[in-house]
Amino acid sequence: MKKEGIRDRVAVIGMGCCKFGENWDKGPEDMIIEAAYEAYEDAKIDPSDIQAAWLGTTSSHWVGMGGLALAEPLKLHQIPVTRVENWCATGHEAFRNACFAVAAGMYDIVLALGFEKLKDCGFPGLGIGRGMHPVMEVRRTAPSSFAFIAHRYFHEYGLSYEEGKRTIGKIAVKNHHNGSMHPKAHFRMKVTLEQVLNAPIISSPLGLFDCCGNSDGAAAAIICSSDIAKSFRDDPIYVKGIGLSQNSIAPHFEPNFGWTGFASTQNASRQAYDQAGIKDPRKEIDVAVVHDCFTITELIIYEDLGFSPRGRAREDVDAGTFTLDGELPVNSDGGLKCFGHPIGASGLRMCYEVYKQLQGKCGERQIKKVDRGLAHTLGGHPTVSCVVILGNERG
Amino acid sequence: MVGIKEIAVHLPYYRLTKEAIGSAWGAKGGTGERRVANFDEDSITMAIEAGFKCLKQNGRDHIKGLYFASTTAPYWEKQCSGICAGVLDLPPDIRTSDFGGSTRSGTNAILSAVDAVKGGLGDVLVLTADCRPALPRSNLESLFGDAGAAILLGDSDVICDFRDSYSIWDDITDVWRMDKDDFVKTWEDRFVVQMGYEKNLERSVKTILERNNLKAEDIDKVVFYGPDSRSHKRMIRRLGFKPEQVQDSLLDKIGNTGSPQVLIMLAAALSDAKPGHKIIWANFGSGSDAFLLEVTAEIEKRDISLTTVLPLDVGEELSYQKYLAFRGFVQTPQELVRLFPSASVMWRTRNWVSSLHGSKCNRCGTITFPVQRVCYSCKAKDDFEEVRLSDKKGKVFSYSLDNLAGGPNPPTIQTIVETEGGARIYCLMTDCNPKEIEIGVPVEMTLRLFHEEGGFYNYYWKCRPVYGDQA
């Protein structure tokens, strides 16, 4: 990879995001239209200005294969539309490829859009059974994969079950607090630590409030070359770095895998930090929107992203480091926990929050001094990680 | 001399008390209990469990035949002994055969095996198990029990010789199950006992004594089938044995397990047998098989207690409601599982799925499950040997008690097991109390039935805590 990578070569000039939640009365096309047209309007462009588009979505049940699920509702029939998929990093993958196409000089203005329609499948959560084999992972669930991390993390760092539960429980309280202030979030109620601790167990030690929402949703970004960004708006947001990495697709079968941290997040963030010139992320990042699919995930992400020393994220949780008025606010929009997790949309929803924070448009959630923000997705078992760094100044 | 090299038993984890059955129907259930196969067990998995125990001290090299015997074989068409051979990781060029049709199927298979050993084939492993379906509220429901047993036969290092055998057949419709029946049926009790059981067993036992010039008092132990405790006791008197000569039928502890019953009783009898002991061993079912056995000096040379002392105290009581659900007699919610069944995938991956092979890198020694062509650690390509992990002990590396995964007995216990040698295996845990699971718990691997998607039985591996002295 070239040293500066994608830094400052492309900019985001418009973003959109539909209301996330159990959108029983909306089809994929409704959510796609809402997100895309909000982004067009934000960028003050006409749909005909879009020269190419990338769609991120993980499942084909209701929309078929390829890019048509995006092209059809938006009537983008004359331009190339490409569908990408990369587990929970799918939204970021659409954004990433759109950025590269602009940076390559192929297009001036492109659209990246991610969506997922999870709630038409007839089961709660992401369903039962994982992997690609008829028997090897028959009853594995998403929560159980992350529960492996929790039990192992508690064990390695000497947290009792109760101490562990309280530590991750505080992350749920924080994210519910933040999400309660976002009108587009799936869950908008605050919760107390007692509520979190007393909630039914989904996959021990993870209780109901340790698990993110399974939601329907769509989010979109309009990306152009940095050189023309100011012609659309005064406050374009510049892409400072993008990293992507994966560890084994089957960490639960990989010898010596530690289960208290993920090389995919560590490597993806290192790639992005190098491009952005970030040496000390805890000091140089002003807001982070990360992949809190479960509260334990957010805890180890603090360490994998270099915000907290290894094994000591608990001290930062107790100190309130990551609260909205803390040293480094994390998941200012409620995160996956409250905003919801329509898989293909999530990476772009995270960028949407960072983008709005960098533009100072977040109302009561607005963080005071924000110049650089980070969005992070972690997909698979967990396997794939993408880190995007955005800034509001070029250079 | 042809004889028994090893004999082993598998008792399922769950017990159903007769009191629980009785109270479910507002009746007196009586005393005693029976064993119930877990929801993920069937005759194949229970037979294999016993088979693994037989292999522990004997290796696989000398085994030239594998017979499977059951009245409740999961398949009408598809060889069960072949499934067992794959799971036990036996060579591809051994003789396999299935026996069935009566509760005598186990001893029928043993008779054939003895002849095969005599004929010079080599050692033969006989697996037998039954999981006989009884109508809810029927007498058979509390009489029956589920279990498996295995016996390894050979002509060297035997703990017990086969001195003689005698068999009779009887075309009697006493206890039966038609090809389209869901449950075992019987004719009137008195006919079944008097004309079937008593007549046949008495004749075979008396004949084998007579033709060997033996009297009842010459026998150190007599081990014979019993359909129920009362009939078994009555038979002792009819045959002229004293109660202390007779092996406990275990009917009030395990139940009438059908094909494996007399093997389980023989294992228990051998646990305290001495060299020179003469044993009469007799089975019943559409006729009778009787054997004269003699214990050899070999029995004192090695510790057979691991396979012959029955783990009667291991396990948990099961509620009647769960028993009905485990055996499929009532329907329970089925979760939407997002996986595709595929016979060809199961076939292609049989070395992992059936035989639980991992790969050991020739360059750096890393052991991985399933087999990896490119090593996780040193990236060496196609430079490995396959290693069997099914007989390796392991420890729980991490786990979860999952209430989302559903299944017949939630919570579903999900684990990552680290085996001896460092392989990691993600698997479900079975036969355990969820409250006793924590990181570091010692486990062993066990083959179980996973689902019937695709219209066939999909078997794969789970782990379970190591119980008893084997920990």
mmCIF file with all atom_site columns, C-alpha atoms in Angstrom, chain B residues 135-195:
data_model
loop_
_atom_site.group_PDB
_atom_site.id
_atom_site.type_symbol
_atom_site.label_atom_id
_atom_site.label_alt_id
_atom_site.label_comp_id
_atom_site.label_asym_id
_atom_site.label_entity_id
_atom_site.label_seq_id
_atom_site.pdbx_PDB_ins_code
_atom_site.Cartn_x
_atom_site.Cartn_y
_atom_site.Cartn_z
_atom_site.occupancy
_atom_site.B_iso_or_equiv
_atom_site.pdbx_formal_charge
_atom_site.auth_seq_id
_atom_site.auth_comp_id
_atom_site.auth_asym_id
_atom_site.auth_atom_id
_atom_site.pdbx_PDB_model_num
ATOM 1  C CA . LEU B 1 135 ? -46.445 -46.344 23.311 1.00 0.00 ? 135 LEU B CA 1
ATOM 2  C CA . PRO B 1 136 ? -46.869 -43.668 25.979 1.00 0.00 ? 136 PRO B CA 1
ATOM 3  C CA . ARG B 1 137 ? -48.790 -45.079 28.999 1.00 0.00 ? 137 ARG B CA 1
ATOM 4  C CA . SER B 1 138 ? -48.131 -48.671 27.899 1.00 0.00 ? 138 SER B CA 1
ATOM 5  C CA . ASN B 1 139 ? -46.461 -51.208 30.185 1.00 0.00 ? 139 ASN B CA 1
ATOM 6  C CA . LEU B 1 140 ? -43.557 -51.366 27.779 1.00 0.00 ? 140 LEU B CA 1
ATOM 7  C CA . GLU B 1 141 ? -42.849 -47.674 28.337 1.00 0.00 ? 141 GLU B CA 1
ATOM 8  C CA . SER B 1 142 ? -41.526 -48.257 31.836 1.00 0.00 ? 142 SER B CA 1
ATOM 9  C CA . LEU B 1 143 ? -40.041 -51.668 31.027 1.00 0.00 ? 143 LEU B CA 1
ATOM 10 C CA . PHE B 1 144 ? -37.875 -50.576 28.113 1.00 0.00 ? 144 PHE B CA 1
ATOM 11 C CA . GLY B 1 145 ? -34.551 -48.781 28.329 1.00 0.00 ? 145 GLY B CA 1
ATOM 12 C CA . ASP B 1 146 ? -32.063 -47.394 25.822 1.00 0.00 ? 146 ASP B CA 1
ATOM 13 C CA . ALA B 1 147 ? -28.395 -48.395 25.734 1.00 0.00 ? 147 ALA B CA 1
ATOM 14 C CA . GLY B 1 148 ? -25.534 -49.686 23.640 1.00 0.00 ? 148 GLY B CA 1
ATOM 15 C CA . ALA B 1 149 ? -22.858 -52.327 24.052 1.00 0.00 ? 149 ALA B CA 1
ATOM 16 C CA . ALA B 1 150 ? -19.860 -53.591 22.146 1.00 0.00 ? 150 ALA B CA 1
ATOM 17 C CA . ILE B 1 151 ? -17.770 -56.713 22.211 1.00 0.00 ? 151 ILE B CA 1
ATOM 18 C CA . LEU B 1 152 ? -14.436 -57.329 20.565 1.00 0.00 ? 152 LEU B CA 1
ATOM 19 C CA . LEU B 1 153 ? -13.824 -60.946 19.579 1.00 0.00 ? 153 LEU B CA 1
ATOM 20 C CA . GLY B 1 154 ? -10.527 -62.512 18.660 1.00 0.00 ? 154 GLY B CA 1
ATOM 21 C CA . ASP B 1 155 ? -8.345  -65.558 19.116 1.00 0.00 ? 155 ASP B CA 1
ATOM 22 C CA . SER B 1 156 ? -5.579  -64.134 21.292 1.00 0.00 ? 156 SER B CA 1
ATOM 23 C CA . ASP B 1 157 ? -5.396  -62.289 24.609 1.00 0.00 ? 157 ASP B CA 1
ATOM 24 C CA . VAL B 1 158 ? -9.026  -63.121 25.334 1.00 0.00 ? 158 VAL B CA 1
ATOM 25 C CA . ILE B 1 159 ? -10.485 -62.641 28.814 1.00 0.00 ? 159 ILE B CA 1
ATOM 26 C CA . CYS B 1 160 ? -13.205 -65.189 28.199 1.00 0.00 ? 160 CYS B CA 1
ATOM 27 C CA . ASP B 1 161 ? -13.376 -68.192 25.855 1.00 0.00 ? 161 ASP B CA 1
ATOM 28 C CA . PHE B 1 162 ? -16.372 -69.323 23.827 1.00 0.00 ? 162 PHE B CA 1
ATOM 29 C CA . ARG B 1 163 ? -16.568 -73.046 24.703 1.00 0.00 ? 163 ARG B CA 1
ATOM 30 C CA . ASP B 1 164 ? -19.886 -73.861 23.098 1.00 0.00 ? 164 ASP B CA 1
ATOM 31 C CA . SER B 1 165 ? -23.057 -72.354 21.718 1.00 0.00 ? 165 SER B CA 1
ATOM 32 C CA . TYR B 1 166 ? -26.519 -73.579 20.943 1.00 0.00 ? 166 TYR B CA 1
ATOM 33 C CA . SER B 1 167 ? -29.286 -71.770 19.067 1.00 0.00 ? 167 SER B CA 1
ATOM 34 C CA . ILE B 1 168 ? -32.918 -72.324 18.303 1.00 0.00 ? 168 ILE B CA 1
ATOM 35 C CA . TRP B 1 169 ? -35.354 -70.324 16.224 1.00 0.00 ? 169 TRP B CA 1
ATOM 36 C CA . ASP B 1 170 ? -39.026 -69.856 16.959 1.00 0.00 ? 170 ASP B CA 1
ATOM 37 C CA . ASP B 1 171 ? -41.576 -68.347 14.616 1.00 0.00 ? 171 ASP B CA 1
ATOM 38 C CA . ILE B 1 172 ? -43.758 -66.878 17.337 1.00 0.00 ? 172 ILE B CA 1
ATOM 39 C CA . THR B 1 173 ? -45.603 -63.587 17.136 1.00 0.00 ? 173 THR B CA 1
ATOM 40 C CA . ASP B 1 174 ? -45.045 -62.549 20.749 1.00 0.00 ? 174 ASP B CA 1
ATOM 41 C CA . VAL B 1 175 ? -43.258 -59.203 20.535 1.00 0.00 ? 175 VAL B CA 1
ATOM 42 C CA . TRP B 1 176 ? -42.950 -57.494 17.178 1.00 0.00 ? 176 TRP B CA 1
ATOM 43 C CA . ARG B 1 177 ? -42.881 -54.291 15.179 1.00 0.00 ? 177 ARG B CA 1
ATOM 44 C CA . MET B 1 178 ? -44.028 -54.284 11.554 1.00 0.00 ? 178 MET B CA 1
ATOM 45 C CA . ASP B 1 179 ? -42.149 -52.259 8.966  1.00 0.00 ? 179 ASP B CA 1
ATOM 46 C CA . LYS B 1 180 ? -44.879 -49.627 9.143  1.00 0.00 ? 180 LYS B CA 1
ATOM 47 C CA . ASP B 1 181 ? -45.280 -49.588 12.924 1.00 0.00 ? 181 ASP B CA 1
ATOM 48 C CA . ASP B 1 182 ? -44.102 -46.726 15.109 1.00 0.00 ? 182 ASP B CA 1
ATOM 49 C CA . PHE B 1 183 ? -44.195 -48.732 18.351 1.00 0.00 ? 183 PHE B CA 1
ATOM 50 C CA . VAL B 1 184 ? -43.417 -52.232 19.587 1.00 0.00 ? 184 VAL B CA 1
ATOM 51 C CA . LYS B 1 185 ? -46.481 -54.497 19.877 1.00 0.00 ? 185 LYS B CA 1
ATOM 52 C CA . THR B 1 186 ? -47.138 -57.593 21.962 1.00 0.00 ? 186 THR B CA 1
ATOM 53 C CA . TRP B 1 187 ? -49.693 -60.406 22.189 1.00 0.00 ? 187 TRP B CA 1
ATOM 54 C CA . GLU B 1 188 ? -51.281 -61.300 25.543 1.00 0.00 ? 188 GLU B CA 1
ATOM 55 C CA . ASP B 1 189 ? -48.717 -61.224 28.386 1.00 0.00 ? 189 ASP B CA 1
ATOM 56 C CA . ARG B 1 190 ? -49.101 -64.834 29.496 1.00 0.00 ? 190 ARG B CA 1
ATOM 57 C CA . PHE B 1 191 ? -48.637 -66.144 25.970 1.00 0.00 ? 191 PHE B CA 1
ATOM 58 C CA . VAL B 1 192 ? -45.602 -63.935 25.458 1.00 0.00 ? 192 VAL B CA 1
ATOM 59 C CA . VAL B 1 193 ? -43.877 -65.068 28.642 1.00 0.00 ? 193 VAL B CA 1
ATOM 60 C CA . GLN B 1 194 ? -44.856 -68.709 28.771 1.00 0.00 ? 194 GLN B CA 1
ATOM 61 C CA . MET B 1 195 ? -44.775 -69.767 25.138 1.00 0.00 ? 195 MET B CA 1
#
